[in-house]
Each structure stands twice: as structure tokens, then as C-alpha cells.
PDB file of C-alpha atoms in Angstrom:
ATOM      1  CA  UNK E   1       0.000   0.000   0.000  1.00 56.00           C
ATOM      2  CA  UNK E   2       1.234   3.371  -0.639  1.00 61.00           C
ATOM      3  CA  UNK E   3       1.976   6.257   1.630  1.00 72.00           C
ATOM      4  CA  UNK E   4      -1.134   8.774   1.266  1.00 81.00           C
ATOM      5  CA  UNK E   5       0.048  12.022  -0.500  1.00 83.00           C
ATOM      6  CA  UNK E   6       0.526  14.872   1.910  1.00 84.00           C
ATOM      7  CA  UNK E   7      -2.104  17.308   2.294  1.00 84.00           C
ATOM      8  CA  UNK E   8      -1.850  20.055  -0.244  1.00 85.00           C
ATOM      9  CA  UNK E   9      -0.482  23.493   1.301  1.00 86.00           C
ATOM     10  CA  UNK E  10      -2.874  25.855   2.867  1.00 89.00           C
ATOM     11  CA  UNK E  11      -3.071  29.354   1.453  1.00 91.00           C
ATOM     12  CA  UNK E  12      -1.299  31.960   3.379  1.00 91.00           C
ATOM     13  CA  UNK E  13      -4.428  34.010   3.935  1.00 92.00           C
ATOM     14  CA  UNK E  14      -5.262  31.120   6.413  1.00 94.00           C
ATOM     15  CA  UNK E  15      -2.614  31.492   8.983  1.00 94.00           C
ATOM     16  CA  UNK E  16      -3.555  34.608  10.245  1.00 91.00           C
ATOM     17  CA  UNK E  17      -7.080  33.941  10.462  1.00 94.00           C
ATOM     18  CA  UNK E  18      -6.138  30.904  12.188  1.00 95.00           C
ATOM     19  CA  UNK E  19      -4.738  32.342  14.635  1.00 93.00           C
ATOM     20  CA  UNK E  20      -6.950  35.606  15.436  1.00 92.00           C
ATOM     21  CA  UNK E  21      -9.790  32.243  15.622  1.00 95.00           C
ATOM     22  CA  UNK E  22      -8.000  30.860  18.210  1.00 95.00           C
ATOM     23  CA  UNK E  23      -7.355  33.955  19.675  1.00 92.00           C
ATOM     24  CA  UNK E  24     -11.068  34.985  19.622  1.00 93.00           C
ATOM     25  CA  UNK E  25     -12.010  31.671  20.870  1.00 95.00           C
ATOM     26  CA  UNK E  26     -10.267  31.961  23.858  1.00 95.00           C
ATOM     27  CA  UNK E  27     -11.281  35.990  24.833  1.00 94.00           C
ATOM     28  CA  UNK E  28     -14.636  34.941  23.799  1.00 95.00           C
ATOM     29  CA  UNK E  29     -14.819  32.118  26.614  1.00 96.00           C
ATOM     30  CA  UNK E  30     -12.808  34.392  29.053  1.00 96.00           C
ATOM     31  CA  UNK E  31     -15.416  36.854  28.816  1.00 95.00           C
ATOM     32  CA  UNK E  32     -18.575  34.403  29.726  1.00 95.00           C
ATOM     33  CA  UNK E  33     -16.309  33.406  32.427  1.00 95.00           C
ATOM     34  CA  UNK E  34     -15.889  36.585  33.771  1.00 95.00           C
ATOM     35  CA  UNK E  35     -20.112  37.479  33.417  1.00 95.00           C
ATOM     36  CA  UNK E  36     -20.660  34.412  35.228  1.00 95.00           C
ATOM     37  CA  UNK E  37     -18.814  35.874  37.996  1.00 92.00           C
ATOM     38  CA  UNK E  38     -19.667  39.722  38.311  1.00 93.00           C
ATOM     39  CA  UNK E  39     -18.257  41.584  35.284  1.00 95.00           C
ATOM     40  CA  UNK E  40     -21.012  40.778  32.814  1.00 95.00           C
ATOM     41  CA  UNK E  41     -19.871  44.427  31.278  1.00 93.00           C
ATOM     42  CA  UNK E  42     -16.327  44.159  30.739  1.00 93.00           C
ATOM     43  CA  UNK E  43     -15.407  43.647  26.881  1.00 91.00           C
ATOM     44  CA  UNK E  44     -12.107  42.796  25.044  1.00 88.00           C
ATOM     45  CA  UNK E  45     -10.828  46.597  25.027  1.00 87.00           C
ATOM     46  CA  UNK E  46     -11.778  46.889  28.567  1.00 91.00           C
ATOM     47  CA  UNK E  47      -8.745  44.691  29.413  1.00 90.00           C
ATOM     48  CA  UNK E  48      -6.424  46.014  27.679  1.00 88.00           C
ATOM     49  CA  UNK E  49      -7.107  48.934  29.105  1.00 92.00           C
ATOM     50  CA  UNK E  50      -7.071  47.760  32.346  1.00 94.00           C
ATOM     51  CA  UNK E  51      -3.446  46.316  32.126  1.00 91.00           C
ATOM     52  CA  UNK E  52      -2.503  49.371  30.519  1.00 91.00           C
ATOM     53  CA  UNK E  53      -3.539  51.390  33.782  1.00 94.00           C
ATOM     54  CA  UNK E  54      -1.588  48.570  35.525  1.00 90.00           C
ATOM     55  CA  UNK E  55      -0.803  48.773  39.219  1.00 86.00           C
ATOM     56  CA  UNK E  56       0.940  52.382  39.241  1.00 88.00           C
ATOM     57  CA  UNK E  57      -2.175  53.852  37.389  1.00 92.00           C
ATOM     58  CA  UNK E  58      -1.647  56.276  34.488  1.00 92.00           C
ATOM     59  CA  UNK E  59      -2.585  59.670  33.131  1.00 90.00           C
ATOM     60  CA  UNK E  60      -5.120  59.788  30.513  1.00 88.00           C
ATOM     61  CA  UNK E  61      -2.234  61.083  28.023  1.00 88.00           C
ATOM     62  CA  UNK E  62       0.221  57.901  29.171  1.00 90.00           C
ATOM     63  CA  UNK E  63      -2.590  54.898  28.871  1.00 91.00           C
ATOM     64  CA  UNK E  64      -3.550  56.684  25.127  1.00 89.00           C
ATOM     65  CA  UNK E  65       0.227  56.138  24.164  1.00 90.00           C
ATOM     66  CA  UNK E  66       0.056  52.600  25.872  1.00 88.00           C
ATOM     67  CA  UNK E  67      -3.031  51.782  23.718  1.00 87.00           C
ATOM     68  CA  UNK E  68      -1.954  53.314  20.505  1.00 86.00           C
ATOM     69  CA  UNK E  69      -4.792  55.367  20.516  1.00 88.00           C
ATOM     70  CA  UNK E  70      -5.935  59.484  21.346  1.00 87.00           C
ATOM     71  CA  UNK E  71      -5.949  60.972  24.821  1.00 87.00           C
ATOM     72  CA  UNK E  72      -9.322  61.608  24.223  1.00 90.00           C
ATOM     73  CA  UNK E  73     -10.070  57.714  23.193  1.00 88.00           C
ATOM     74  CA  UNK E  74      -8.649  57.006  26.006  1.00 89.00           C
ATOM     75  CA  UNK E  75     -10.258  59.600  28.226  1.00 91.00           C
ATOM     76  CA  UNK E  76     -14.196  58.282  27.128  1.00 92.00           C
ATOM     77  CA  UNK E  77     -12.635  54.107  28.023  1.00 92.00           C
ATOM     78  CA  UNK E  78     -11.745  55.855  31.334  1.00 94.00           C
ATOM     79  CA  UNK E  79     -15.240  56.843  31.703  1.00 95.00           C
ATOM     80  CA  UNK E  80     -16.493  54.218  31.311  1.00 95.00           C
ATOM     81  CA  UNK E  81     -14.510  51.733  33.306  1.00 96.00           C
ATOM     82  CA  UNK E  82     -14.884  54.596  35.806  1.00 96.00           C
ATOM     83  CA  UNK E  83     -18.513  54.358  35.779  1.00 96.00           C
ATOM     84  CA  UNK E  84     -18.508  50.295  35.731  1.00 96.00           C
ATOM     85  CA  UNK E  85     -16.303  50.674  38.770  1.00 97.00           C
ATOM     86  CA  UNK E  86     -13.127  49.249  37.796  1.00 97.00           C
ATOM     87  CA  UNK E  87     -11.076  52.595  37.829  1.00 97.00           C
ATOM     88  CA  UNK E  88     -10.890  55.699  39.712  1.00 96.00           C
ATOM     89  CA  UNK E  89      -9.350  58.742  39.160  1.00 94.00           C
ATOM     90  CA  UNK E  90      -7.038  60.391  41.990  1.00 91.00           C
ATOM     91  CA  UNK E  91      -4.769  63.262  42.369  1.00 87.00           C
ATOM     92  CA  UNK E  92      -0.892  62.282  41.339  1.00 80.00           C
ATOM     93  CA  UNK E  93       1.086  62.283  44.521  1.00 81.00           C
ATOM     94  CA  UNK E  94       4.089  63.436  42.250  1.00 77.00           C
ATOM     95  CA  UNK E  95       2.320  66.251  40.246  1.00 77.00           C
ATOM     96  CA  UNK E  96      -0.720  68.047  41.979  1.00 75.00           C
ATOM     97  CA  UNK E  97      -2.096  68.946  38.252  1.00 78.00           C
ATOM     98  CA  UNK E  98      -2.520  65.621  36.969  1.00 82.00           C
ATOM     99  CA  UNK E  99      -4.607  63.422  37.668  1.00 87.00           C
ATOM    100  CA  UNK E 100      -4.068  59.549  37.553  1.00 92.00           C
ATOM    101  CA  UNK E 101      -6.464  57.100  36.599  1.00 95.00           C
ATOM    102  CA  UNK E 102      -6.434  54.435  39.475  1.00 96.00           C
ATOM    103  CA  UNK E 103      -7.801  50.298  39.018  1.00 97.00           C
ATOM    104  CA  UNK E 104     -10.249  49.788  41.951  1.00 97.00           C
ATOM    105  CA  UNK E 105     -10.856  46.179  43.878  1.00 96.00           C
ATOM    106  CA  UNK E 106     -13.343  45.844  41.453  1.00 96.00           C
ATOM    107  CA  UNK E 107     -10.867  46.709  38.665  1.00 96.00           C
ATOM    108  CA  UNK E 108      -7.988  43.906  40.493  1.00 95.00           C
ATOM    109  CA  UNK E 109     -10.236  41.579  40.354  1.00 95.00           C
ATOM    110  CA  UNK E 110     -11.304  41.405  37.221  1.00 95.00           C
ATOM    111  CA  UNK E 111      -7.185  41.367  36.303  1.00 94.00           C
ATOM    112  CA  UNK E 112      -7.168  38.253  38.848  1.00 94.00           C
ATOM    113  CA  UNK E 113     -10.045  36.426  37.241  1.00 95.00           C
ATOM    114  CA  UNK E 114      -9.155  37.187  33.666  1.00 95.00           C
ATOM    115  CA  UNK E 115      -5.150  35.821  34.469  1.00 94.00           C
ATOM    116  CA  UNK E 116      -7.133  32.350  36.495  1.00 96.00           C
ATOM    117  CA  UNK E 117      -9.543  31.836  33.323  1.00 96.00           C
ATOM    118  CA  UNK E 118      -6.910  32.021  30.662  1.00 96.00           C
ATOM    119  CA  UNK E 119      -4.626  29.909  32.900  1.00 97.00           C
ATOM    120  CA  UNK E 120      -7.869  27.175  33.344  1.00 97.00           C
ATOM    121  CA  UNK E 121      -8.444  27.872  29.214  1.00 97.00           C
ATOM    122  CA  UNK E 122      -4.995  27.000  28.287  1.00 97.00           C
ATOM    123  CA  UNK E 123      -5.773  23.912  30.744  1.00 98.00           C
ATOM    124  CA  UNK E 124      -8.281  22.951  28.459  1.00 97.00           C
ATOM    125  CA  UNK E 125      -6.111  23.554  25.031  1.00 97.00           C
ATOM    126  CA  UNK E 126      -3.634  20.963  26.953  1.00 98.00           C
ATOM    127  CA  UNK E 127      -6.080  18.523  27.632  1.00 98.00           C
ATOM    128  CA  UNK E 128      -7.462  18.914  24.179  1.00 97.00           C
ATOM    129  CA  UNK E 129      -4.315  19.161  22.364  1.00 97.00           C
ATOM    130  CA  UNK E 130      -1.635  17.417  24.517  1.00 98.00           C
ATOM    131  CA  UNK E 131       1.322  19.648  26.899  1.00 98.00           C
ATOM    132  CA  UNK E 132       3.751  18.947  24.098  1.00 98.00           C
ATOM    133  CA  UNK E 133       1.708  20.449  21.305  1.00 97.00           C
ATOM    134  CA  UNK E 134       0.527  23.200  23.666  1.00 97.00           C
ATOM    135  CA  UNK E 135       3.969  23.997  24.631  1.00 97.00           C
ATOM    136  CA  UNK E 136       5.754  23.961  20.709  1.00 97.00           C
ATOM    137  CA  UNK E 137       2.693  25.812  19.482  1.00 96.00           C
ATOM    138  CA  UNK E 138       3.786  28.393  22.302  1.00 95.00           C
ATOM    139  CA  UNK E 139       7.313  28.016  21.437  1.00 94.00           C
ATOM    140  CA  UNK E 140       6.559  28.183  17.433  1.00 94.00           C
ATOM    141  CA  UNK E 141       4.850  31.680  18.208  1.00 92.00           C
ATOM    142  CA  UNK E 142       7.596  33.024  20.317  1.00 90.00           C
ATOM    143  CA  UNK E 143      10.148  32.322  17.806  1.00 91.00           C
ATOM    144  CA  UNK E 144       8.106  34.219  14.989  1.00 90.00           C
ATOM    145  CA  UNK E 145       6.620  36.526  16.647  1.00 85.00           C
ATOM    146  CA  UNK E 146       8.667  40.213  17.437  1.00 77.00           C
ATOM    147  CA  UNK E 147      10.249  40.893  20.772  1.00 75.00           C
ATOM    148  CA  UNK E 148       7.486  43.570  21.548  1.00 66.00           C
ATOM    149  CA  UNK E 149       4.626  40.907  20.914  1.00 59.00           C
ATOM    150  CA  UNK E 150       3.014  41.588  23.962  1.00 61.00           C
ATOM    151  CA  UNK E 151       1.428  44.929  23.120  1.00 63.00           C
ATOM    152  CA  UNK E 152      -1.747  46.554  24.333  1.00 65.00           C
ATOM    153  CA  UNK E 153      -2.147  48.856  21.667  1.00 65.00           C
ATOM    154  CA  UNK E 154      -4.273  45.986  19.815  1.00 63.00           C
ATOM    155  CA  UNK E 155      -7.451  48.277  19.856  1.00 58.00           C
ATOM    156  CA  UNK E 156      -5.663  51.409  18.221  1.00 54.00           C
ATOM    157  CA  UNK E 157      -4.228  48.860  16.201  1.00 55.00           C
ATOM    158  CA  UNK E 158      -7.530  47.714  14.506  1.00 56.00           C
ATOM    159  CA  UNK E 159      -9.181  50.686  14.644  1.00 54.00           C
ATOM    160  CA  UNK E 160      -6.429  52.688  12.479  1.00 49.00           C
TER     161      UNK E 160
END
């Protein structure tokens, strides 16, 4: 019996939609995780915003840069996490005319649960896929992706 011919190539227009599948797959189920426990109203911006902030807040002007996008962008997603709770805004100890926009508990734990669901999602990926694949796949995408791959300008990114 012959050896089956190998699968003819894929077209390159595949990979990347691939990959932003897999990626949408996985923020998709990370955000019915996170309505099923308190933050039905966070979306996929939302948290890149929110680890833009990070733990030493930012200025409206600094998380715009961080996000790729304007200050005032970046001032109306500070409203609203600010009215969903999740930030605050609060005088800069260093500079008394700026003001710094804060995460809140609220905004913590949403970090916290998003960082346990896409640590119990890549779980699943393992248990699906097997801790070898999981880990070359992870290792494949280091090794093409750039050095600054872990950007959270994604939403400026799409939008511009």
C-alpha cells in the first residue's frame, strides 16, 4: 500500500485567520467566564485597558500612548470603566495637576479572574491538544513573533 500524498499546502491568507480564531475563541470564553462571575460588562478593550492602567495607574495622556490610541479615546474608556467601577481617578502624589487614573478592587479583580480563566483555558487547550503540542505551538509563536509581541495597543491597532 502506498503512503497517502501529503495534504496540499494551505493558502497563506489562512494562517492569520487561524490564529486571530484561536485567539477569539479563547477571549470569547474568558469573557462568559468573567459574566458568570460579576463583570457581565467588561469587553475585550476593557482589558487592555485595564493592564494598561496597571498597578501604578496612568494619566489619561500615558494609557492613550500605551493603547496606541488618542488621549481623548482614552479619556471616554476611562469613563467608562470609571462608571462600571473598575477605575478611579485620583490626584498624582508626584504632580498636583494631573490626575491619575487608578484600578479599583473591582478593577484587580477582574485582572485576577481574567489571568485564572486564561490559565484554566490554556488547561483545556492541553487537555485537548496534549502539553507537548501546547507547549511547541507556544514556542513556534515566540520564535516568529517580534520581541514587543506583547502589546496593548491591539485596539488602536484595529481601529487605524
Amino acid at each position: 500500500m502506498a503512503d497517502a500524498a501529503p495534504p496540499p499546502p494551505s493558502p497563506g491568507f489562512e494562517l492569520p485567520l487561524l490564529l486571530f480564531a484561536g485567539f477569539r475563541s479563547l477571549v470569547d470564553r474568558l469573557h462568559q467566564d468573567l459574566a458568570a462571575h460579576g463583570h457581565p460588562d467588561v469587553r475585550p478593550a476593557y482589558g487592555f485597558a485595564l493592564q494598561a492602567i496597571g498597578r501604578d495607574g496612568a494619566s489619561a495622556s500615558e494609557l492613550g500612548r500605551r493603547l496606541g490610541v488618542s488621549k481623548q479615546a482614552a479619556g471616554k474608556t476611562v469613563e467608562k470603566l470609571e462608571g462600571l467601577g473598575y477605575v478611579e481617578r485620583a490626584a498624582d502624589p508626584g504632580d498636583g495637576r494631573r490626575k491619575l487614573v487608578r484600578l479599583t478592587p473591582r478593577g484587580v479583580d477582574v485582572l485576577v479572574g481574567s489571568a485564572e480563566g486564561f490559565d484554566r483555558l490554556r488547561a483545556e487547550w492541553v487537555r485537548a491538544l496534549g502539553a507537548e503540542r501546547v507547549a511547541a505551538l507556544e514556542a513556534d509563536l515566540r520564535a516568529m513573533a517580534p520581541g514587543n509581541a506583547f502589546r496593548l495597543d491591539a485596539e488602536g491597532w484595529f481601529a487605524g
